[in-house]
Tab-separated table of C-alpha atoms and ligand atoms in Angstrom:
chain	number	residue	atom	x	y	z
A	248	MET	CA	-18.101	5.182	-26.424
A	249	SER	CA	-19.869	5.913	-23.038
A	250	ASP	CA	-22.901	8.012	-22.786
A	251	THR	CA	-22.760	11.549	-21.349
A	252	ILE	CA	-23.530	12.014	-17.702
A	253	ALA	CA	-24.422	15.128	-15.600
A	254	ALA	CA	-25.046	16.093	-12.093
A	255	ILE	CA	-24.981	19.049	-9.750
A	256	ALA	CA	-21.682	18.583	-7.860
A	257	THR	CA	-21.947	20.953	-5.077
A	258	PRO	CA	-24.288	20.383	-2.139
A	259	ILE	CA	-28.027	21.028	-2.534
A	260	GLY	CA	-29.308	24.334	-1.193
A	261	GLU	CA	-28.230	27.979	-1.588
A	262	GLY	CA	-24.496	28.951	-1.668
A	263	GLY	CA	-22.007	31.149	-3.187
A	264	ILE	CA	-21.513	29.067	-6.330
A	265	SER	CA	-22.972	25.719	-7.471
A	266	ILE	CA	-21.104	23.547	-10.132
A	267	ILE	CA	-22.785	21.433	-12.799
A	268	ARG	CA	-20.609	18.891	-14.090
A	269	CYS	CA	-20.885	17.038	-17.371
A	270	SER	CA	-18.705	14.034	-18.639
A	271	GLY	CA	-18.778	11.922	-21.830
A	272	SER	CA	-18.396	12.386	-25.592
A	273	GLY	CA	-21.382	14.597	-25.736
A	274	ALA	CA	-20.177	17.089	-23.295
A	275	LEU	CA	-18.870	19.544	-25.818
A	276	THR	CA	-22.224	19.358	-27.815
A	277	VAL	CA	-24.069	20.407	-24.782
A	278	ALA	CA	-21.839	23.238	-23.911
A	279	GLN	CA	-21.978	24.422	-27.786
A	280	LYS	CA	-25.867	24.436	-27.439
A	281	ILE	CA	-26.273	26.488	-24.245
A	282	PHE	CA	-23.084	28.372	-23.507
A	283	TYR	CA	-21.979	31.671	-25.080
A	284	THR	CA	-19.065	33.778	-24.228
A	285	SER	CA	-19.456	37.544	-23.923
A	286	THR	CA	-18.096	37.865	-27.359
A	287	GLY	CA	-20.630	35.468	-28.682
A	288	ASN	CA	-18.212	32.619	-29.349
A	289	SER	CA	-19.387	28.959	-28.858
A	290	VAL	CA	-17.384	26.400	-27.058
A	291	ASN	CA	-15.624	24.703	-30.110
A	292	GLU	CA	-13.537	27.733	-30.419
A	293	LEU	CA	-12.410	27.682	-26.846
A	294	SER	CA	-9.106	26.309	-25.473
A	295	SER	CA	-9.172	23.371	-23.284
A	296	HIS	CA	-8.154	23.620	-19.536
A	297	ARG	CA	-9.153	27.034	-19.287
A	298	VAL	CA	-11.982	28.897	-17.617
A	299	HIS	CA	-14.264	30.836	-19.765
A	300	TYR	CA	-16.656	33.714	-18.744
A	301	GLY	CA	-20.134	33.649	-20.455
A	302	SER	CA	-23.718	32.985	-20.173
A	303	ILE	CA	-26.200	29.983	-20.288
A	304	TYR	CA	-29.142	30.536	-22.554
A	305	ASP	CA	-31.997	28.201	-23.177
A	306	PRO	CA	-32.151	28.308	-26.980
A	307	LYS	CA	-35.672	26.866	-27.568
A	308	LYS	CA	-37.267	29.355	-25.020
A	309	ASN	CA	-34.668	31.958	-25.988
A	310	LYS	CA	-34.139	32.744	-22.278
A	311	TYR	CA	-30.924	33.995	-20.604
A	312	ILE	CA	-30.518	31.629	-17.387
A	313	ASP	CA	-27.398	32.833	-15.640
A	314	GLU	CA	-24.032	34.301	-15.817
A	315	VAL	CA	-21.397	31.502	-15.270
A	316	ILE	CA	-17.797	30.515	-15.675
A	317	LEU	CA	-17.338	27.289	-17.828
A	318	THR	CA	-14.236	25.261	-17.531
A	319	TRP	CA	-13.799	22.924	-20.507
A	320	PHE	CA	-11.403	19.882	-20.134
A	321	LYS	CA	-10.796	17.992	-23.276
A	322	GLY	CA	-10.367	14.355	-22.619
A	323	PRO	CA	-8.359	12.295	-21.613
A	324	LYS	CA	-6.590	14.998	-19.500
A	325	SER	CA	-9.745	15.490	-17.240
A	326	TYR	CA	-11.021	13.967	-13.956
A	327	THR	CA	-12.930	11.260	-15.715
A	328	GLY	CA	-10.523	10.708	-18.461
A	329	GLU	CA	-13.379	11.913	-20.929
A	330	ASP	CA	-14.537	15.327	-22.190
A	331	VAL	CA	-15.720	17.224	-19.287
A	332	ILE	CA	-17.377	20.518	-18.747
A	333	GLU	CA	-17.960	22.230	-15.409
A	334	ILE	CA	-20.257	25.126	-15.191
A	335	SER	CA	-19.991	27.250	-12.190
A	336	ALA	CA	-23.240	29.119	-11.688
A	337	HIS	CA	-24.825	31.219	-9.162
A	338	GLY	CA	-25.539	29.122	-6.109
A	339	GLY	CA	-29.288	29.006	-5.976
A	340	GLY	CA	-31.079	25.673	-5.998
A	341	PHE	CA	-33.431	26.818	-8.717
A	342	VAL	CA	-30.920	28.178	-11.012
A	343	SER	CA	-28.671	25.047	-10.907
A	344	SER	CA	-31.393	22.757	-11.388
A	345	ARG	CA	-32.599	24.780	-14.625
A	346	ILE	CA	-29.018	24.630	-15.921
A	347	LEU	CA	-28.850	20.800	-15.141
A	348	GLY	CA	-32.242	20.540	-16.819
A	349	LEU	CA	-30.977	22.089	-20.057
A	350	VAL	CA	-27.661	19.833	-19.999
A	351	LEU	CA	-29.958	16.748	-19.700
A	352	GLU	CA	-32.265	18.229	-22.432
A	353	TYR	CA	-29.224	18.389	-24.817
A	354	GLY	CA	-28.062	14.862	-24.503
A	355	ALA	CA	-26.748	13.963	-21.071
A	356	ARG	CA	-28.432	11.613	-18.501
A	357	PRO	CA	-28.385	12.051	-14.709
A	358	ALA	CA	-25.184	10.547	-13.222
A	359	GLU	CA	-25.426	7.784	-10.634
A	360	PRO	CA	-23.670	8.403	-7.371
A	361	GLY	CA	-19.896	7.966	-7.629
A	362	GLU	CA	-20.343	7.607	-11.450
A	363	PHE	CA	-17.632	10.445	-12.252
A	364	THR	CA	-15.265	8.687	-10.057
A	365	ARG	CA	-16.099	5.280	-11.392
A	366	ARG	CA	-15.326	6.490	-14.852
A	367	ALA	CA	-11.999	7.818	-13.707
A	368	PHE	CA	-11.152	4.460	-12.515
A	369	MET	CA	-12.653	2.706	-15.577
A	370	ASN	CA	-10.534	4.961	-17.742
A	371	GLY	CA	-7.318	4.206	-15.786
A	372	ARG	CA	-7.020	7.712	-14.412
A	373	ILE	CA	-6.898	6.341	-10.932
A	374	ASP	CA	-6.778	2.765	-9.490
A	375	LEU	CA	-9.501	1.635	-7.131
A	376	SER	CA	-7.519	2.390	-4.008
A	377	GLN	CA	-7.278	6.101	-5.179
A	378	ALA	CA	-10.983	6.120	-6.055
A	379	GLU	CA	-11.744	4.946	-2.483
A	380	ALA	CA	-9.404	7.687	-1.172
A	381	VAL	CA	-11.488	10.238	-3.111
A	382	ALA	CA	-14.542	9.191	-0.977
A	383	ASP	CA	-12.308	9.310	2.227
A	384	VAL	CA	-11.144	12.824	1.399
A	385	ILE	CA	-14.782	13.940	0.918
A	386	SER	CA	-15.889	12.383	4.159
A	387	ALA	CA	-12.763	13.206	6.276
A	388	SER	CA	-13.652	15.110	9.449
A	389	SER	CA	-10.091	15.460	10.948
A	390	ASP	CA	-6.689	16.579	9.991
A	391	LYS	CA	-5.465	13.107	10.458
A	392	ALA	CA	-8.092	11.458	8.389
A	393	LEU	CA	-7.576	13.988	5.698
A	394	GLN	CA	-3.933	13.383	5.700
A	395	ALA	CA	-4.208	9.652	5.277
A	396	ALA	CA	-6.729	9.982	2.559
A	397	ILE	CA	-4.712	12.459	0.635
A	398	MET	CA	-1.666	10.170	0.783
A	399	GLN	CA	-3.836	7.408	-0.419
A	400	LEU	CA	-5.136	9.421	-3.197
A	401	LYS	CA	-1.767	10.697	-4.244
A	402	GLY	CA	-0.980	6.922	-4.845
A	403	HIS	CA	1.294	5.913	-1.876
A	404	LEU	CA	-0.443	2.811	-1.108
A	405	SER	CA	-0.956	1.970	-4.782
A	406	LYS	CA	2.700	2.380	-5.310
A	407	GLN	CA	3.654	0.186	-2.363
A	408	VAL	CA	1.121	-2.567	-3.292
A	409	ASN	CA	2.175	-2.321	-6.945
A	410	THR	CA	5.875	-2.708	-5.975
A	411	LEU	CA	4.949	-5.864	-3.948
A	412	TYR	CA	3.015	-7.175	-6.964
A	413	GLU	CA	5.746	-6.673	-9.208
A	414	ARG	CA	8.251	-8.381	-7.004
A	415	LEU	CA	5.952	-11.401	-6.588
A	416	LEU	CA	5.335	-11.445	-10.466
A	417	SER	CA	9.080	-11.491	-11.029
A	418	LEU	CA	9.318	-14.736	-8.662
A	419	LEU	CA	6.279	-16.171	-10.477
A	420	SER	CA	7.960	-15.874	-13.919
A	421	GLN	CA	10.920	-17.727	-12.580
A	422	VAL	CA	8.712	-20.461	-11.365
A	423	GLU	CA	6.838	-20.624	-14.581
A	424	ALA	CA	10.094	-20.889	-16.287
A	425	ALA	CA	11.007	-23.813	-14.224
A	426	ILE	CA	7.547	-25.463	-15.087
A	427	ASP	CA	8.129	-24.715	-18.859
A	428	PHE	CA	11.791	-25.914	-18.830
A	429	PRO	CA	11.776	-28.714	-16.244
A	430	GLU	CA	15.180	-30.031	-17.073
A	431	GLU	CA	16.444	-26.683	-15.793
A	432	GLY	CA	14.253	-26.601	-12.663
A	433	LEU	CA	14.635	-24.301	-9.666
A	434	ASP	CA	18.024	-25.224	-8.237
A	435	PHE	CA	18.691	-25.109	-4.592
A	436	GLN	CA	20.380	-21.710	-4.674
A	437	LYS	CA	17.540	-20.064	-6.617
A	438	ARG	CA	15.109	-21.563	-4.008
A	439	GLU	CA	16.923	-20.090	-1.295
A	440	ILE	CA	17.018	-16.649	-2.827
A	441	SER	CA	13.312	-17.002	-3.661
A	442	ILE	CA	12.398	-17.757	-0.063
A	443	THR	CA	14.254	-14.835	1.255
A	444	GLU	CA	12.523	-12.559	-1.148
A	445	LEU	CA	9.124	-14.067	-0.358
A	446	GLN	CA	9.980	-13.383	3.327
A	447	HIS	CA	10.759	-9.763	2.725
A	448	VAL	CA	7.478	-9.282	0.541
A	449	TYR	CA	5.688	-11.081	3.457
A	450	ARG	CA	7.119	-8.765	6.085
A	451	GLU	CA	6.119	-5.640	4.224
A	452	ILE	CA	2.658	-6.888	3.818
A	453	ASN	CA	2.361	-7.625	7.369
A	454	THR	CA	3.530	-4.039	8.235
A	455	LEU	CA	0.621	-2.795	6.110
A	456	VAL	CA	-1.835	-5.110	7.990
A	457	SER	CA	-0.634	-3.778	11.254
A	458	SER	CA	-1.137	-0.255	10.129
A	459	TYR	CA	-4.860	-0.911	9.748
A	460	ARG	CA	-5.758	-0.192	13.360
A	461	GLN	CA	-4.229	3.197	13.237
A	462	GLY	CA	-5.617	3.865	9.808
A	463	ARG	CA	-9.047	2.780	10.806
A	464	ILE	CA	-8.846	5.166	13.819
A	465	PHE	CA	-7.838	8.163	11.675
A	466	ARG	CA	-10.502	7.375	9.211
A	467	GLU	CA	-13.524	6.439	11.657
A	468	GLY	CA	-12.349	7.298	15.062
A	469	ALA	CA	-11.725	5.001	18.027
A	470	SER	CA	-14.160	3.559	20.462
A	471	VAL	CA	-13.396	3.807	24.062
A	472	ALA	CA	-15.473	1.848	26.634
A	473	PHE	CA	-16.058	2.605	30.380
A	474	ILE	CA	-16.063	-0.397	32.278
A	475	GLY	CA	-16.283	-1.275	36.099
A	476	LYS	CA	-18.492	-2.764	38.680
A	477	PRO	CA	-21.844	-0.796	39.473
A	478	ASN	CA	-21.332	2.673	41.142
A	479	VAL	CA	-17.636	3.339	40.654
A	480	GLY	CA	-18.600	6.411	38.672
A	481	LYS	CA	-18.631	5.371	35.106
A	482	SER	CA	-21.519	7.597	34.060
A	483	SER	CA	-20.101	10.427	36.152
A	484	LEU	CA	-16.932	10.290	34.175
A	485	LEU	CA	-18.729	10.119	30.945
A	486	ASN	CA	-20.815	13.362	31.901
A	487	ALA	CA	-17.570	15.028	33.069
A	488	LEU	CA	-15.746	14.358	29.933
A	489	LEU	CA	-18.658	15.452	27.803
A	490	GLN	CA	-19.199	18.404	30.071
A	491	GLU	CA	-23.034	17.633	30.035
A	492	ASP	CA	-25.484	15.578	31.978
A	493	ARG	CA	-25.829	12.924	29.338
A	494	ALA	CA	-26.108	9.805	31.407
A	495	ILE	CA	-28.229	9.364	34.803
A	496	VAL	CA	-26.171	9.246	37.731
A	497	THR	CA	-27.498	8.176	41.090
A	498	PRO	CA	-26.025	6.662	44.473
A	499	HIS	CA	-27.714	3.329	43.602
A	500	PRO	CA	-25.623	0.661	42.119
A	501	GLY	CA	-27.016	-0.693	38.727
A	502	THR	CA	-28.255	2.717	37.631
A	503	THR	CA	-27.112	2.235	33.931
A	504	ARG	CA	-29.037	-0.630	32.301
A	505	ASP	CA	-27.973	-0.080	28.647
A	506	THR	CA	-24.922	0.969	26.803
A	507	ILE	CA	-24.852	4.619	26.218
A	508	GLU	CA	-22.700	5.883	23.080
A	509	GLU	CA	-21.650	9.543	22.661
A	510	LYS	CA	-19.108	11.109	20.396
A	511	MET	CA	-16.489	13.498	21.516
A	512	ARG	CA	-13.215	14.717	19.912
A	513	ILE	CA	-9.735	14.727	21.388
A	514	ARG	CA	-7.570	16.949	19.282
A	515	ASP	CA	-7.845	15.516	15.862
A	516	ILE	CA	-9.429	12.253	16.591
A	517	HIS	CA	-13.108	11.382	16.886
A	518	ILE	CA	-13.933	9.245	19.912
A	519	ASN	CA	-17.048	7.080	20.492
A	520	ILE	CA	-17.475	6.848	24.170
A	521	ILE	CA	-19.498	4.172	25.656
A	522	ASP	CA	-20.911	4.044	29.253
A	523	SER	CA	-21.801	0.596	30.198
A	524	ALA	CA	-23.932	-1.151	32.584
A	525	GLY	CA	-21.740	-2.040	35.643
A	526	LEU	CA	-20.532	-5.734	35.681
A	527	ARG	CA	-21.664	-7.871	38.661
A	528	ASN	CA	-22.024	-11.452	39.678
A	529	HIS	CA	-25.729	-12.599	39.858
A	530	PRO	CA	-27.444	-9.725	38.235
A	531	GLU	CA	-31.345	-9.612	37.810
A	532	SER	CA	-32.735	-10.242	34.505
A	533	VAL	CA	-32.857	-6.712	33.045
A	534	GLU	CA	-29.353	-6.035	34.112
A	535	GLU	CA	-28.269	-9.243	32.655
A	536	GLU	CA	-29.153	-8.069	29.205
A	537	GLY	CA	-27.230	-4.721	29.857
A	538	ILE	CA	-24.177	-6.827	30.961
A	539	LYS	CA	-24.326	-8.845	27.765
A	540	ARG	CA	-23.903	-5.617	25.988
A	541	THR	CA	-21.153	-4.565	28.185
A	542	LEU	CA	-19.275	-7.691	27.170
A	543	VAL	CA	-19.676	-6.749	23.651
A	544	ALA	CA	-18.341	-3.230	24.044
A	545	ILE	CA	-15.307	-4.583	25.861
A	546	GLU	CA	-14.637	-6.791	22.950
A	547	ASN	CA	-15.139	-4.150	20.324
A	548	ALA	CA	-13.428	-1.225	22.111
A	549	ASP	CA	-10.000	0.107	20.883
A	550	LEU	CA	-9.532	0.893	24.681
A	551	ASN	CA	-11.195	0.184	27.844
A	552	LEU	CA	-11.068	2.608	30.739
A	553	VAL	CA	-11.349	0.201	33.644
A	554	ILE	CA	-12.693	1.915	36.633
A	555	PHE	CA	-12.281	1.243	40.489
A	556	ASP	CA	-13.852	2.906	43.398
A	557	ARG	CA	-11.161	3.648	46.011
A	558	SER	CA	-13.601	4.232	48.813
A	559	GLN	CA	-15.337	0.935	48.723
A	560	PRO	CA	-13.823	-2.697	49.257
A	561	LEU	CA	-12.440	-4.381	46.329
A	562	ASP	CA	-14.865	-7.409	45.981
A	563	ASN	CA	-15.666	-10.144	43.658
A	564	ASN	CA	-17.436	-7.918	41.281
A	565	ASP	CA	-14.040	-6.088	40.785
A	566	ASP	CA	-12.529	-9.561	40.247
A	567	LEU	CA	-15.238	-10.116	37.268
A	568	VAL	CA	-14.319	-6.706	35.782
A	569	CYS	CA	-10.532	-7.679	35.926
A	570	LYS	CA	-11.158	-11.292	34.318
A	571	GLU	CA	-13.309	-9.809	31.389
A	572	VAL	CA	-10.731	-7.138	30.388
A	573	ARG	CA	-7.883	-9.572	30.586
A	574	ASP	CA	-5.928	-9.360	27.489
A	575	LYS	CA	-7.721	-6.366	26.272
A	576	PRO	CA	-6.386	-2.863	25.613
A	577	ILE	CA	-6.929	-1.070	29.023
A	578	LEU	CA	-6.145	2.104	31.158
A	579	VAL	CA	-6.783	1.591	34.791
A	580	ILE	CA	-8.526	4.503	36.609
A	581	ILE	CA	-9.048	4.752	40.526
A	582	ASN	CA	-12.076	6.936	41.150
A	583	LYS	CA	-13.381	8.769	44.212
A	584	CYS	CA	-9.931	9.780	45.474
A	585	ASP	CA	-11.542	12.628	47.425
A	586	LEU	CA	-12.767	9.993	49.774
A	587	LEU	CA	-10.724	7.756	52.283
A	588	GLU	CA	-8.988	4.901	50.524
A	589	ASN	CA	-10.256	1.481	51.355
A	590	TRP	CA	-7.526	-0.622	49.833
A	591	SER	CA	-3.920	-0.436	48.872
A	592	MET	CA	-2.596	-0.363	45.154
A	593	ASP	CA	-0.797	-3.594	45.896
A	594	THR	CA	-3.863	-5.459	46.370
A	595	LEU	CA	-5.282	-4.155	43.028
A	596	LYS	CA	-2.244	-4.955	41.264
A	597	LYS	CA	-2.454	-8.618	42.046
A	598	LYS	CA	-5.789	-8.490	40.289
A	599	ILE	CA	-4.946	-6.388	37.218
A	600	LYS	CA	-1.820	-5.510	35.249
A	601	THR	CA	-1.232	-1.941	35.338
A	602	ASP	CA	1.873	0.275	34.978
A	603	SER	CA	0.414	3.650	35.442
A	604	PRO	CA	-2.999	3.709	36.992
A	605	MET	CA	-4.592	7.076	37.077
A	606	PHE	CA	-6.003	8.636	40.283
A	607	ILE	CA	-8.962	10.742	39.837
A	608	SER	CA	-11.994	12.354	41.474
A	609	VAL	CA	-14.829	12.992	39.190
A	610	LYS	CA	-16.528	14.972	42.070
A	611	GLU	CA	-13.743	17.332	42.567
A	612	GLN	CA	-12.961	17.262	38.647
A	613	SER	CA	-9.307	16.359	39.413
A	614	GLY	CA	-7.309	14.082	37.015
A	615	LEU	CA	-9.630	14.438	33.944
A	616	ASP	CA	-6.984	16.119	31.763
A	617	THR	CA	-4.567	13.175	32.445
A	618	ILE	CA	-7.182	10.771	31.303
A	619	ILE	CA	-7.880	12.616	28.023
A	620	ASP	CA	-4.022	12.904	27.382
A	621	ALA	CA	-3.786	9.104	28.298
A	622	ILE	CA	-6.597	8.156	25.714
A	623	TYR	CA	-4.996	10.046	23.032
A	624	ASN	CA	-1.576	8.648	23.512
A	625	HIS	CA	-3.112	5.033	23.655
A	626	ILE	CA	-4.976	5.356	20.400
A	627	VAL	CA	-2.548	7.505	18.372
A	628	ASP	CA	0.956	6.287	17.636
A	629	THR	CA	2.793	9.503	17.882
A	630	LYS	CA	5.897	7.962	16.330
A	631	THR	CA	4.241	7.566	12.910
A	632	SER	CA	5.207	10.362	10.407
A	633	SER	CA	2.993	12.100	7.925
A	634	GLU	CA	4.717	9.818	5.279
A	635	THR	CA	3.702	6.604	6.839
A	636	THR	CA	1.448	4.695	4.694
A	637	PHE	CA	-1.783	3.351	6.299
A	638	ILE	CA	-4.498	1.035	5.275
A	639	SER	CA	-7.833	2.296	6.629
A	640	ARG	CA	-10.370	-0.047	4.932
A	641	GLU	CA	-11.403	-3.435	5.876
A	642	ARG	CA	-11.494	-4.467	2.306
A	643	HIS	CA	-7.687	-3.761	1.882
A	644	ARG	CA	-7.097	-5.571	5.229
A	645	ALA	CA	-8.804	-8.665	4.146
A	646	HIS	CA	-6.917	-8.883	0.761
A	647	LEU	CA	-3.658	-8.446	2.619
A	648	VAL	CA	-4.312	-10.925	5.123
A	649	GLU	CA	-5.452	-13.424	2.352
A	650	ALA	CA	-2.225	-12.728	0.448
A	651	LEU	CA	-0.196	-13.473	3.785
A	652	VAL	CA	-1.986	-16.725	3.929
A	653	SER	CA	-0.982	-17.790	0.388
A	654	LEU	CA	2.489	-16.458	0.755
A	655	GLU	CA	2.992	-18.577	3.885
A	656	LYS	CA	1.896	-21.608	1.771
A	657	THR	CA	4.112	-20.655	-0.968
A	658	ILE	CA	7.112	-20.388	1.464
A	659	GLU	CA	6.119	-23.805	2.767
A	660	SER	CA	5.989	-25.418	-0.589
A	661	PHE	CA	9.334	-23.944	-1.522
A	662	GLU	CA	10.941	-25.286	1.796
A	663	GLN	CA	9.376	-28.706	1.311
A	664	GLN	CA	10.664	-28.822	-2.375
A	665	LEU	CA	7.316	-29.212	-3.699
A	666	SER	CA	6.750	-29.019	-7.298
A	667	GLU	CA	6.643	-25.713	-9.249
A	668	GLU	CA	2.896	-25.974	-9.936
A	669	PHE	CA	1.881	-25.760	-6.316
A	670	ILE	CA	4.205	-22.820	-5.732
A	671	ALA	CA	2.751	-21.092	-8.889
A	672	ILE	CA	-0.856	-21.400	-7.738
A	673	ASP	CA	-0.350	-20.020	-4.180
A	674	LEU	CA	1.860	-17.280	-5.589
A	675	GLY	CA	-0.750	-16.483	-8.097
A	676	ILE	CA	-3.457	-16.210	-5.422
A	677	ALA	CA	-1.347	-13.794	-3.369
A	678	MET	CA	-0.840	-11.663	-6.410
A	679	ASN	CA	-4.642	-11.512	-7.216
A	680	HIS	CA	-5.181	-10.420	-3.735
A	681	LEU	CA	-2.790	-7.564	-4.123
A	682	ALA	CA	-4.316	-6.741	-7.715
A	683	ALA	CA	-7.854	-6.533	-6.083
A	684	ILE	CA	-6.789	-3.756	-3.766
A	685	LEU	CA	-5.952	-1.653	-6.915
A	686	GLY	CA	-9.106	-2.884	-8.628
A	687	LYS	CA	-7.386	-4.949	-11.368
A	688	SER	CA	-9.862	-7.737	-12.387
A	689	ILE	CA	-12.476	-6.816	-9.916
A	690	GLU	CA	-16.124	-7.841	-10.279
A	691	ASP	CA	-18.881	-5.397	-11.158
A	692	GLU	CA	-20.599	-6.124	-8.088
A	693	LEU	CA	-17.904	-4.908	-5.771
A	694	LEU	CA	-17.575	-1.813	-7.868
A	695	ASP	CA	-21.178	-1.071	-7.398
A	696	GLN	CA	-20.693	-1.285	-3.769
A	697	ILE	CA	-17.709	0.948	-3.592
A	698	PHE	CA	-19.049	3.745	-5.957
A	699	ASN	CA	-22.739	3.734	-4.727
A	700	ALA	CA	-21.464	4.977	-1.352
A	701	PHE	CA	-20.369	8.213	-3.270
A	702	CYS	CA	-22.346	11.289	-3.401
A	703	ILE	CA	-24.064	12.309	-6.757
A	704	GLY	CA	-21.657	14.491	-8.815
A	705	LYS	CA	-18.482	12.954	-7.649
B	968	GTP	N1	-17.317	11.163	46.371
B	968	GTP	C1	-17.314	10.912	45.106
B	968	GTP	N2	-18.501	10.361	44.459
B	968	GTP	C2	-18.658	10.123	43.238
B	968	GTP	C3	-17.489	10.383	42.436
B	968	GTP	N3	-17.773	9.952	41.249
B	968	GTP	C4	-19.091	9.452	41.320
B	968	GTP	N4	-19.497	9.497	42.412
B	968	GTP	C5	-20.782	9.226	43.010
B	968	GTP	O1	-20.974	7.746	42.793
B	968	GTP	C6	-22.359	7.385	42.725
B	968	GTP	C7	-22.373	6.308	41.400
B	968	GTP	O2	-22.028	7.220	40.306
B	968	GTP	P1	-22.391	6.756	38.896
B	968	GTP	O3	-21.610	7.553	37.911
B	968	GTP	O4	-23.879	6.659	38.667
B	968	GTP	O5	-21.660	5.366	38.754
B	968	GTP	P2	-21.769	4.192	37.695
B	968	GTP	O6	-20.422	3.543	37.599
B	968	GTP	O7	-22.295	4.663	36.424
B	968	GTP	O8	-22.820	3.206	38.245
B	968	GTP	P3	-23.774	2.180	37.530
B	968	GTP	O9	-24.498	2.810	36.356
B	968	GTP	O10	-24.906	1.723	38.497
B	968	GTP	O11	-22.995	1.143	37.124
B	968	GTP	C8	-23.115	8.843	42.429
B	968	GTP	O12	-23.653	9.076	43.564
B	968	GTP	C9	-22.040	9.676	42.165
B	968	GTP	O13	-22.097	11.014	42.549
B	968	GTP	C10	-16.293	10.836	42.924
B	968	GTP	O14	-15.170	11.017	42.259
B	968	GTP	N5	-16.263	11.078	44.310
B	969	MG	MG1	-23.894	4.276	35.176
């Protein structure tokens, strides 16, 4: 039997109401000691899964504390799977800590961050990916992030991963049977069928892995870096999009020496925009450090806006820019279109692959809306429906990738007619990775890491 935990589940500070939550075998006893209904009944006469109007009293001091609503959930049908009481009190910091103090006095101990959800997981109410989704729902700051988290909380990802696990389990049981009854073996036809099934599972896992980029962008936002040689107007564009004078702009090349990061929002997606030091050959030493950071920004960006100055000759610094962004996700932007053009698009197209460059003038504020639309279309796959399952955590991606590696080995072993023992080992490893996503057989240390990121009271 686990001990009884309690916490204030609503944010600190003053508000309309504040909720004190208590879970564990002692929850009912706590309520019996401190809660009275308006008719004087104590909690054991109250029906479960109902809200009850009454008061909190401090029995030792014989003092009335607050008028409250108490919700009583008899386990296992509760958030944690244990007996739970939730006291909705007036939302003052003092009154709620007074009530929490009483709850603690009558047998509960303060809950650790995420401990309620951890118990829900431990008691099998939700699996680990759903527990992670609880944290994601809480921290969601856009519609897309919330939608993806809710889908995961409802168990869409769990169901999919579970089905894949079951399919591998059924293959494993055939392989195990072949080990136990070698005279029957896995005949040729069965091997063929197994390979086809493994390939199907492989493809489905692969699709989930590919959904990571989009899922992560929904959850965390996307990073968009402004890249170009000095003086093309990177900082000017940053300021224009933010509609504030954030970065220093001067007519002198080499003005921005460090990367500058700012947040903006395009529709329902968070964007981290990064202005960078202009790339150029033979920089002086301070600039050199800035350029190193620019290269890191290019590497990490979900999208690079590669900017060229239409009014100045294309030179070897532009060549350097083109070289550094090769094979990276890019949008090409031609700035300073208010000035006379110095080069033709054909010249640029020989240096960089671009189907639809955008022509803008930051000075005249023209073309900026097109950039915003293009960024959005590039980072959000508008074809995905609200029913698509995304993975959005690196932990899930890493396990799925490991599962793919083991499945590849399994398929190879099948194809090379290796003995069943080899096949069973790799298949088992792949299954363990799928199981780890759901939190089956997972180590305590990892659980600490996941649940400590929660707030207290959840
Ligand atoms: N005519 C014209 N000038 C512009 C435009 N955009 C920027 N400029 C000017 O170009 C100069 C350089 O702009 P910045 O935004 O500092 O350029 P940058 O790319 O950040 O330069 P570094 O930080 O040195 O790499 C400034 O004098 C801007 O006013 C434009 O669309 N048209
Ligand atoms: Mg700049």
